[in-house]
């Protein structure tokens, strides 16, 4: 989300901008706060639900945790277990959530299940 700014080559570029920077900033903050509230409420509905995530690597904040994403592109943080590596698909149960991040507990390494199924096919 961004404040309005004219883009060259558009019809609006030639129009007078009659909205003050103060109003633009206030409106932007209102939209951001509303979106954070909506995201928080949606993420709360995922607590105690199972999700399959693709492990992307270490968490930004600690090497004790890994970061992955759901199929809907939500970030999920899980404990860093030795047997889990980047590129694995992991089944997790979501234990808590913020407006931007889900936190989960590992239930199953789906990658190993997929590999064993591929070998029997």
CSV table of C-alpha atoms in Angstrom, one decimal:
chain,number,residue,atom,x,y,z
A,1,UNK,CA,0.0,0.0,0.0
A,2,UNK,CA,1.3,3.4,-0.9
A,3,UNK,CA,0.2,7.0,-0.9
A,4,UNK,CA,-0.9,8.4,-4.2
A,5,UNK,CA,1.8,9.8,-6.4
A,6,UNK,CA,1.4,10.7,-10.1
A,7,UNK,CA,2.8,8.3,-12.7
A,8,UNK,CA,4.1,9.6,-15.9
A,9,UNK,CA,2.2,8.5,-19.0
A,10,UNK,CA,-1.2,8.2,-17.2
A,11,UNK,CA,-4.2,10.6,-17.5
A,12,UNK,CA,-3.9,11.4,-13.8
A,13,UNK,CA,-0.3,12.7,-14.3
A,14,UNK,CA,-1.7,15.8,-16.0
A,15,UNK,CA,-4.4,16.5,-13.3
A,16,UNK,CA,-4.0,18.8,-10.4
A,17,UNK,CA,-3.4,16.9,-7.1
A,18,UNK,CA,-5.7,18.6,-4.6
A,19,UNK,CA,-5.2,16.2,-1.6
A,20,UNK,CA,-2.6,17.3,0.9
A,21,UNK,CA,0.3,15.1,2.0
A,22,UNK,CA,-1.2,15.1,5.5
A,23,UNK,CA,-4.5,13.6,4.3
A,24,UNK,CA,-2.7,11.1,2.1
A,25,UNK,CA,-0.6,9.9,5.0
A,26,UNK,CA,-3.6,9.7,7.3
A,27,UNK,CA,-5.6,7.7,4.8
A,28,UNK,CA,-2.7,5.4,4.2
A,29,UNK,CA,-2.3,4.7,7.9
A,30,UNK,CA,-6.1,4.0,8.2
A,31,UNK,CA,-5.9,1.5,5.3
A,32,UNK,CA,-2.8,-0.2,6.8
A,33,UNK,CA,-4.4,-0.5,10.3
A,34,UNK,CA,-7.6,-1.9,8.8
A,35,UNK,CA,-5.6,-4.5,6.7
A,36,UNK,CA,-3.6,-5.5,9.8
A,37,UNK,CA,-6.8,-6.0,11.8
A,38,UNK,CA,-8.3,-8.1,9.0
A,39,UNK,CA,-5.1,-10.2,8.6
A,40,UNK,CA,-5.0,-10.8,12.3
A,41,UNK,CA,-8.6,-12.0,12.4
A,42,UNK,CA,-8.1,-14.3,9.4
A,43,UNK,CA,-4.9,-15.8,10.9
A,44,UNK,CA,-6.6,-16.4,14.2
A,45,UNK,CA,-9.0,-18.8,12.5
A,46,UNK,CA,-6.0,-20.9,11.5
A,47,UNK,CA,-4.9,-21.7,15.1
A,48,UNK,CA,-5.1,-25.5,15.8
A,49,UNK,CA,-5.5,-26.2,12.0
A,50,UNK,CA,-3.1,-28.3,10.0
A,51,UNK,CA,-1.1,-26.7,7.2
A,52,UNK,CA,1.4,-28.0,4.7
A,53,UNK,CA,4.3,-25.6,4.3
A,54,UNK,CA,7.4,-25.5,2.0
A,55,UNK,CA,10.4,-24.8,4.2
A,56,UNK,CA,12.4,-21.8,2.8
A,57,UNK,CA,15.3,-21.7,5.3
A,58,UNK,CA,16.2,-20.2,8.6
A,59,UNK,CA,14.0,-17.7,10.3
A,60,UNK,CA,15.1,-14.1,10.0
A,61,UNK,CA,15.2,-13.7,13.8
A,62,UNK,CA,16.8,-16.9,15.0
A,63,UNK,CA,18.7,-19.9,13.8
A,64,UNK,CA,16.6,-22.0,16.3
A,65,UNK,CA,13.7,-21.7,13.9
A,66,UNK,CA,12.9,-22.3,10.3
A,67,UNK,CA,10.6,-20.3,8.0
A,68,UNK,CA,8.2,-21.7,5.4
A,69,UNK,CA,5.1,-20.7,3.5
A,70,UNK,CA,1.7,-22.2,3.1
A,71,UNK,CA,0.1,-22.7,-0.2
A,72,UNK,CA,-1.6,-19.3,0.3
A,73,UNK,CA,1.8,-17.7,0.9
A,74,UNK,CA,1.5,-17.2,4.6
A,75,UNK,CA,4.7,-17.2,6.5
A,76,UNK,CA,5.0,-20.0,9.1
A,77,UNK,CA,7.7,-20.3,11.8
A,78,UNK,CA,8.6,-23.7,13.1
A,79,UNK,CA,11.3,-25.1,15.4
A,80,UNK,CA,14.6,-26.0,13.6
A,81,UNK,CA,14.9,-29.8,13.7
A,82,UNK,CA,18.0,-31.5,12.3
A,83,UNK,CA,15.9,-33.7,9.9
A,84,UNK,CA,14.2,-30.8,8.2
A,85,UNK,CA,15.9,-29.0,5.3
A,86,UNK,CA,15.2,-26.2,2.9
A,87,UNK,CA,12.8,-27.5,0.2
A,88,UNK,CA,11.0,-30.0,2.4
A,89,UNK,CA,7.3,-30.0,2.7
A,90,UNK,CA,6.2,-30.2,6.3
A,91,UNK,CA,2.8,-30.8,7.9
A,92,UNK,CA,2.4,-28.4,10.9
A,93,UNK,CA,-0.3,-27.5,13.4
A,94,UNK,CA,-0.6,-23.8,13.8
A,95,UNK,CA,-0.3,-22.9,17.5
A,96,UNK,CA,-0.4,-19.1,17.4
A,97,UNK,CA,-0.7,-16.2,14.9
A,98,UNK,CA,0.0,-12.5,14.5
A,99,UNK,CA,-1.3,-10.3,11.7
A,100,UNK,CA,1.7,-11.3,9.5
A,101,UNK,CA,3.0,-14.6,10.8
A,102,UNK,CA,1.8,-18.0,11.8
A,103,UNK,CA,3.7,-20.2,14.3
A,104,UNK,CA,3.4,-24.0,14.2
A,105,UNK,CA,4.6,-27.3,15.5
A,106,UNK,CA,5.9,-30.0,13.2
A,107,UNK,CA,3.6,-32.9,12.8
A,108,UNK,CA,5.2,-34.8,9.8
A,109,UNK,CA,7.9,-34.4,7.2
A,110,UNK,CA,5.7,-34.6,4.1
A,111,UNK,CA,8.7,-34.8,1.8
A,112,UNK,CA,9.7,-38.2,3.2
A,113,UNK,CA,6.1,-39.4,2.7
A,114,UNK,CA,6.0,-38.2,-0.9
A,115,UNK,CA,9.4,-39.9,-1.6
A,116,UNK,CA,8.2,-43.3,-0.2
A,117,UNK,CA,5.0,-43.1,-2.2
A,118,UNK,CA,7.1,-42.3,-5.4
A,119,UNK,CA,9.2,-45.4,-4.8
A,120,UNK,CA,6.2,-47.7,-4.5
A,121,UNK,CA,4.5,-46.3,-7.6
